[in-house]
C-alpha positions as a LaTeX table, in Angstrom:
\begin{tabular}{lrrr}
\hline
Residue & $x$ (\AA) & $y$ (\AA) & $z$ (\AA) \\
\hline
Met1 & 251.93 & 394.22 & 104.05 \\
Thr2 & 249.63 & 391.97 & 106.06 \\
Lys3 & 248.00 & 389.01 & 104.36 \\
Phe4 & 245.17 & 386.77 & 105.53 \\
Thr5 & 244.49 & 383.10 & 105.03 \\
Leu6 & 241.02 & 381.57 & 105.23 \\
Ile7 & 240.34 & 378.51 & 107.35 \\
Ile8 & 236.93 & 376.81 & 107.16 \\
Trp9 & 235.32 & 374.17 & 109.38 \\
Val10 & 232.13 & 372.22 & 108.68 \\
Cys11 & 230.45 & 371.61 & 112.05 \\
Ser12 & 227.44 & 369.80 & 113.40 \\
Phe13 & 225.58 & 371.48 & 116.23 \\
Leu14 & 223.55 & 368.37 & 117.05 \\
Gly15 & 224.09 & 367.80 & 120.76 \\
Ser16 & 227.64 & 368.93 & 121.44 \\
Gln17 & 229.44 & 370.74 & 118.65 \\
Ser18 & 231.75 & 368.61 & 116.52 \\
Cys19 & 233.66 & 369.76 & 113.47 \\
Leu20 & 235.48 & 368.12 & 110.62 \\
Pro21 & 239.19 & 368.95 & 110.36 \\
Pro22 & 239.76 & 372.51 & 109.15 \\
Val23 & 240.47 & 373.25 & 105.51 \\
Glu24 & 242.82 & 376.09 & 104.60 \\
Tyr25 & 241.79 & 377.98 & 101.48 \\
Pro26 & 244.66 & 377.87 & 98.94 \\
Lys27 & 244.73 & 381.63 & 98.30 \\
Gln28 & 245.95 & 384.43 & 100.57 \\
Phe29 & 244.04 & 387.69 & 100.76 \\
Asn30 & 245.23 & 391.28 & 100.97 \\
Ser31 & 242.53 & 392.33 & 103.44 \\
Trp32 & 240.20 & 391.03 & 106.11 \\
Tyr33 & 237.33 & 392.22 & 103.90 \\
Glu34 & 238.38 & 390.01 & 100.96 \\
Cys35 & 238.92 & 387.01 & 103.22 \\
Ser36 & 235.59 & 387.42 & 104.97 \\
Arg37 & 233.64 & 387.86 & 101.72 \\
Thr38 & 235.24 & 384.72 & 100.30 \\
Ala39 & 234.40 & 382.82 & 103.50 \\
His40 & 230.72 & 383.64 & 103.08 \\
Lys41 & 230.73 & 382.73 & 99.39 \\
Glu42 & 232.50 & 379.41 & 100.04 \\
Ser43 & 230.12 & 378.68 & 102.93 \\
Leu44 & 227.16 & 379.02 & 100.57 \\
Val45 & 228.81 & 376.67 & 98.08 \\
Leu46 & 229.42 & 374.05 & 100.79 \\
Ile47 & 225.91 & 374.37 & 102.22 \\
Ser48 & 224.38 & 374.07 & 98.75 \\
Lys49 & 226.37 & 370.89 & 98.05 \\
Met50 & 225.24 & 369.29 & 101.32 \\
Gly51 & 221.60 & 370.14 & 100.70 \\
Tyr52 & 218.53 & 371.02 & 102.69 \\
Arg53 & 217.85 & 367.59 & 104.19 \\
Tyr54 & 221.43 & 366.92 & 105.36 \\
Leu55 & 221.82 & 370.38 & 106.93 \\
Asn56 & 218.57 & 370.06 & 108.82 \\
Glu57 & 219.19 & 366.48 & 109.95 \\
Tyr58 & 222.70 & 367.14 & 111.30 \\
Arg59 & 222.28 & 370.86 & 112.09 \\
Val60 & 225.34 & 371.71 & 110.05 \\
Ala61 & 226.90 & 375.14 & 109.98 \\
Ile62 & 230.13 & 376.59 & 108.66 \\
Lys63 & 232.71 & 378.26 & 110.90 \\
Tyr64 & 235.54 & 380.29 & 109.50 \\
Met65 & 238.55 & 382.28 & 110.57 \\
Cys66 & 240.63 & 384.77 & 108.64 \\
Arg67 & 244.07 & 384.33 & 110.15 \\
Glu68 & 246.65 & 387.06 & 109.79 \\
Val69 & 249.90 & 385.80 & 108.28 \\
Pro70 & 253.13 & 387.73 & 108.01 \\
Ser71 & 254.27 & 388.55 & 104.50 \\
Ile72 & 257.62 & 389.60 & 103.22 \\
\hline
\end{tabular}
């Protein structure tokens, strides 16, 4: 069965794009759907913690990838 792992980057799109080092979510998912839904939920949490002013000042956005990982 295929599993997916979630990797999230916090990036600034001010001038040229620059991102903090990626963070791998500690849980694996059974489907792309589950991984993608979690990515969006976690993105909202991160954006909420950074706040309106910070996001606007640094033009911050969240990038994510659901990477397929082999499972035994």
